[in-house]
mmCIF file of C-alpha atoms in Angstrom:
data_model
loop_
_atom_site.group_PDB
_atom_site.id
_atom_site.type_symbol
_atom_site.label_atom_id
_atom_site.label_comp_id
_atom_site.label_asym_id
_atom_site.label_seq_id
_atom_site.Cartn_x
_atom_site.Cartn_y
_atom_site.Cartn_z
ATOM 1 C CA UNK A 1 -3.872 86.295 149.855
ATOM 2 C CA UNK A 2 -4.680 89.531 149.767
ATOM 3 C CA UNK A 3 -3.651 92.341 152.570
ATOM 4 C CA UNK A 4 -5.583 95.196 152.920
ATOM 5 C CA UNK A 5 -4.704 98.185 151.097
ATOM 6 C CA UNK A 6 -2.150 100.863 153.224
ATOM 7 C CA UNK A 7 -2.036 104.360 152.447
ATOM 8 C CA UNK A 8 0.325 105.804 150.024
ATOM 9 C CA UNK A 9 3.050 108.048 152.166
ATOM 10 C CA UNK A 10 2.264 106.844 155.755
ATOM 11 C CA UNK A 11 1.720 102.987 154.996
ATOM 12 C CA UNK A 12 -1.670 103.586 157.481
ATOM 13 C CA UNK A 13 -3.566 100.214 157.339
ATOM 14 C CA UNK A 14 -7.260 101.185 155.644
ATOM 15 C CA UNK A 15 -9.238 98.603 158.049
ATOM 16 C CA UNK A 16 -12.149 97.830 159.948
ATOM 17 C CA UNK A 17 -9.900 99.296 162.792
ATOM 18 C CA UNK A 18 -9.270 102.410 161.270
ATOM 19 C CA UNK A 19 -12.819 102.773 159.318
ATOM 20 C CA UNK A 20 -14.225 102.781 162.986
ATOM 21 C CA UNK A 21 -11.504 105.207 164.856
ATOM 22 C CA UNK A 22 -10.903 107.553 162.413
ATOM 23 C CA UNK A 23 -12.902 110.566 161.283
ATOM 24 C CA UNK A 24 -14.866 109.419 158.210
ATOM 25 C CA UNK A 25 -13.593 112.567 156.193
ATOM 26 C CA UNK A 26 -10.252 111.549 156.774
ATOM 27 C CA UNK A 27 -10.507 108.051 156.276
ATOM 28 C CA UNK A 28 -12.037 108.488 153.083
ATOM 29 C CA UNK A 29 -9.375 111.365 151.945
ATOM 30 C CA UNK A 30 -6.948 108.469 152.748
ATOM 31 C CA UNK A 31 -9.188 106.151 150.821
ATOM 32 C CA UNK A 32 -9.366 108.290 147.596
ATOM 33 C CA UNK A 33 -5.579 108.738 148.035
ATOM 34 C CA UNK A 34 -5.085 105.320 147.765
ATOM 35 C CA UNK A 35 -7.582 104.390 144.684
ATOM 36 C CA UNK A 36 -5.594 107.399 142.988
ATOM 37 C CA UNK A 37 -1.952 105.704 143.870
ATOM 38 C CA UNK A 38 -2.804 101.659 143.412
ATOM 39 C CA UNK A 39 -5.752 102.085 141.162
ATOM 40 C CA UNK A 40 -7.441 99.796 143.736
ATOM 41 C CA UNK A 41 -8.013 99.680 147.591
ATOM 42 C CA UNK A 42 -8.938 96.363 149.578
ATOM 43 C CA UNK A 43 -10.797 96.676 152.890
ATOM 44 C CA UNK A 44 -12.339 94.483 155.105
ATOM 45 C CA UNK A 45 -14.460 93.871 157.828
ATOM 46 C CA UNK A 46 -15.245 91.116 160.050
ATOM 47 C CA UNK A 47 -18.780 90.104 160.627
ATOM 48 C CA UNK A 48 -19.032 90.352 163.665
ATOM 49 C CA UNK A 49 -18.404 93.771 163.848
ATOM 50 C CA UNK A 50 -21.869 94.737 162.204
ATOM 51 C CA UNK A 51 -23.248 93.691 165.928
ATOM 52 C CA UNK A 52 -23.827 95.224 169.330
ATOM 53 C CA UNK A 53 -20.245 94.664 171.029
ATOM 54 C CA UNK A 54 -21.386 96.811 173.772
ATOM 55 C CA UNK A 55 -21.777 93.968 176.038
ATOM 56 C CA UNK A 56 -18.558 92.556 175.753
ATOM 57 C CA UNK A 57 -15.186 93.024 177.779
ATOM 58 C CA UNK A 58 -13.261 94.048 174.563
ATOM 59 C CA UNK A 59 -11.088 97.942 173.968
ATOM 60 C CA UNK A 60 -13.168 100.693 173.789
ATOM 61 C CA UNK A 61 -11.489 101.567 170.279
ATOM 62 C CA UNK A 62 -12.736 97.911 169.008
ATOM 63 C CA UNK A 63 -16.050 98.501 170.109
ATOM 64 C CA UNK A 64 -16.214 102.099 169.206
ATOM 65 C CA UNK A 65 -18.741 101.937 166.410
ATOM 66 C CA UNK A 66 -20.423 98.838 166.230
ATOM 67 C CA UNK A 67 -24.296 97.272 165.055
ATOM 68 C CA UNK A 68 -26.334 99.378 163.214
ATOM 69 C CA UNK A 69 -23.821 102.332 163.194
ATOM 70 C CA UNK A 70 -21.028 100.664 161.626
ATOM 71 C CA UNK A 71 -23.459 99.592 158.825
ATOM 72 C CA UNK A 72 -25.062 102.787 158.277
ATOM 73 C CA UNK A 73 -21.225 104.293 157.890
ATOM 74 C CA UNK A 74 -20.641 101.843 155.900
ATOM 75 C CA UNK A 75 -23.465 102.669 153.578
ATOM 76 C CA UNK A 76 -22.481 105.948 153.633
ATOM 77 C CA UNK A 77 -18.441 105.334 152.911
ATOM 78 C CA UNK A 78 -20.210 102.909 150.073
ATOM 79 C CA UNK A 79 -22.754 105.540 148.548
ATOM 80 C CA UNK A 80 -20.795 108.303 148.874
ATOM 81 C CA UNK A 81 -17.695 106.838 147.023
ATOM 82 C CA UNK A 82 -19.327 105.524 144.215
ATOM 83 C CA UNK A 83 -19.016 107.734 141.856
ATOM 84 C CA UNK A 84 -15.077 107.523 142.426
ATOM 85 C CA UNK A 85 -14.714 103.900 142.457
ATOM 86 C CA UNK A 86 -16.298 100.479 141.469
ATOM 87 C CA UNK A 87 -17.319 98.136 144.755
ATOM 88 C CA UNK A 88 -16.350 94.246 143.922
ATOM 89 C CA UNK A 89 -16.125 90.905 145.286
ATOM 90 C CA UNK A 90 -12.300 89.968 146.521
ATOM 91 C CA UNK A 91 -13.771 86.863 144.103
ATOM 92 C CA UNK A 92 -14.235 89.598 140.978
ATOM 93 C CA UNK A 93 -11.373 91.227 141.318
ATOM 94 C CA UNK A 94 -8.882 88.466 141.001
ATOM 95 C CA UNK A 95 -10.902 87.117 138.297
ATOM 96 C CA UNK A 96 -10.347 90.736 136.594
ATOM 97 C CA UNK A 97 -7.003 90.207 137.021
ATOM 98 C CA UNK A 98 -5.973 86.970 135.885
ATOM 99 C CA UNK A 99 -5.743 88.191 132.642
ATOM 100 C CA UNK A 100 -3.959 91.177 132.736
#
C-alpha cells in the first residue's frame, strides 16, 4: 500500500479532496514542495469523480469540481507540472523501486 503523499511542514493530505477545494496555485506550490522534500508525490483520484455529481445528495465540497472540470484541471495540474516532474503508473513506480 501506498498512502497518498502529505505535505512537508503541515502533513496536508495532497488528494482528490484537496485537488478540488483548494486553489490550484496553492495546491500545486504544496505539490512542488513535496516532489522537492520526498523526491516523489502520490495522488489519487477516484473515478467517479471525473462525472457530473451534481445530481447527487453528497457535500458541496465533494461535489465542488466535478465532470469535465475536474479533468480539464487535471490536464492542466498534469501539463503544467511536467517539466518539474515525471507522471507514472503506481505499477512503474514500485517497479522503479524494487531495486534500489
Amino acid at each position: 500500500r501506498i498512502p497518498a503523499s502529505v505535505t512537508p511542514n503541515l502533513r496536508i493530505p495532497l488528494f482528490w479532496l484537496s485537488f478540488k477545494n483548494f486553489p490550484f496555485k496553492l495546491y500545486k506550490k504544496l505539490v512542488i514542495q513535496t516532489l522537492k522534500k520526498d523526491g516523489y508525490c502520490c495522488l489519487y483520484f477516484h473515478p467517479w469523480e471525473f462525472t457530473d455529481l451534481s445530481g447527487y445528495k453528497i457535500p458541496k465540497y465533494t461535489r465542488r469540481i466535478d465532470g469535465n472540470e475536474l479533468t480539464e484541471r487535471l490536464q492542466k495540474f498534469i501539463q503544467e507540472l511536467q517539466t518539474q516532474a515525471e507522471f507514472n503508473t503506481m505499477f512503474q513506480f514500485i517497479e522503479e523501486r524494487k531495486y534500489k
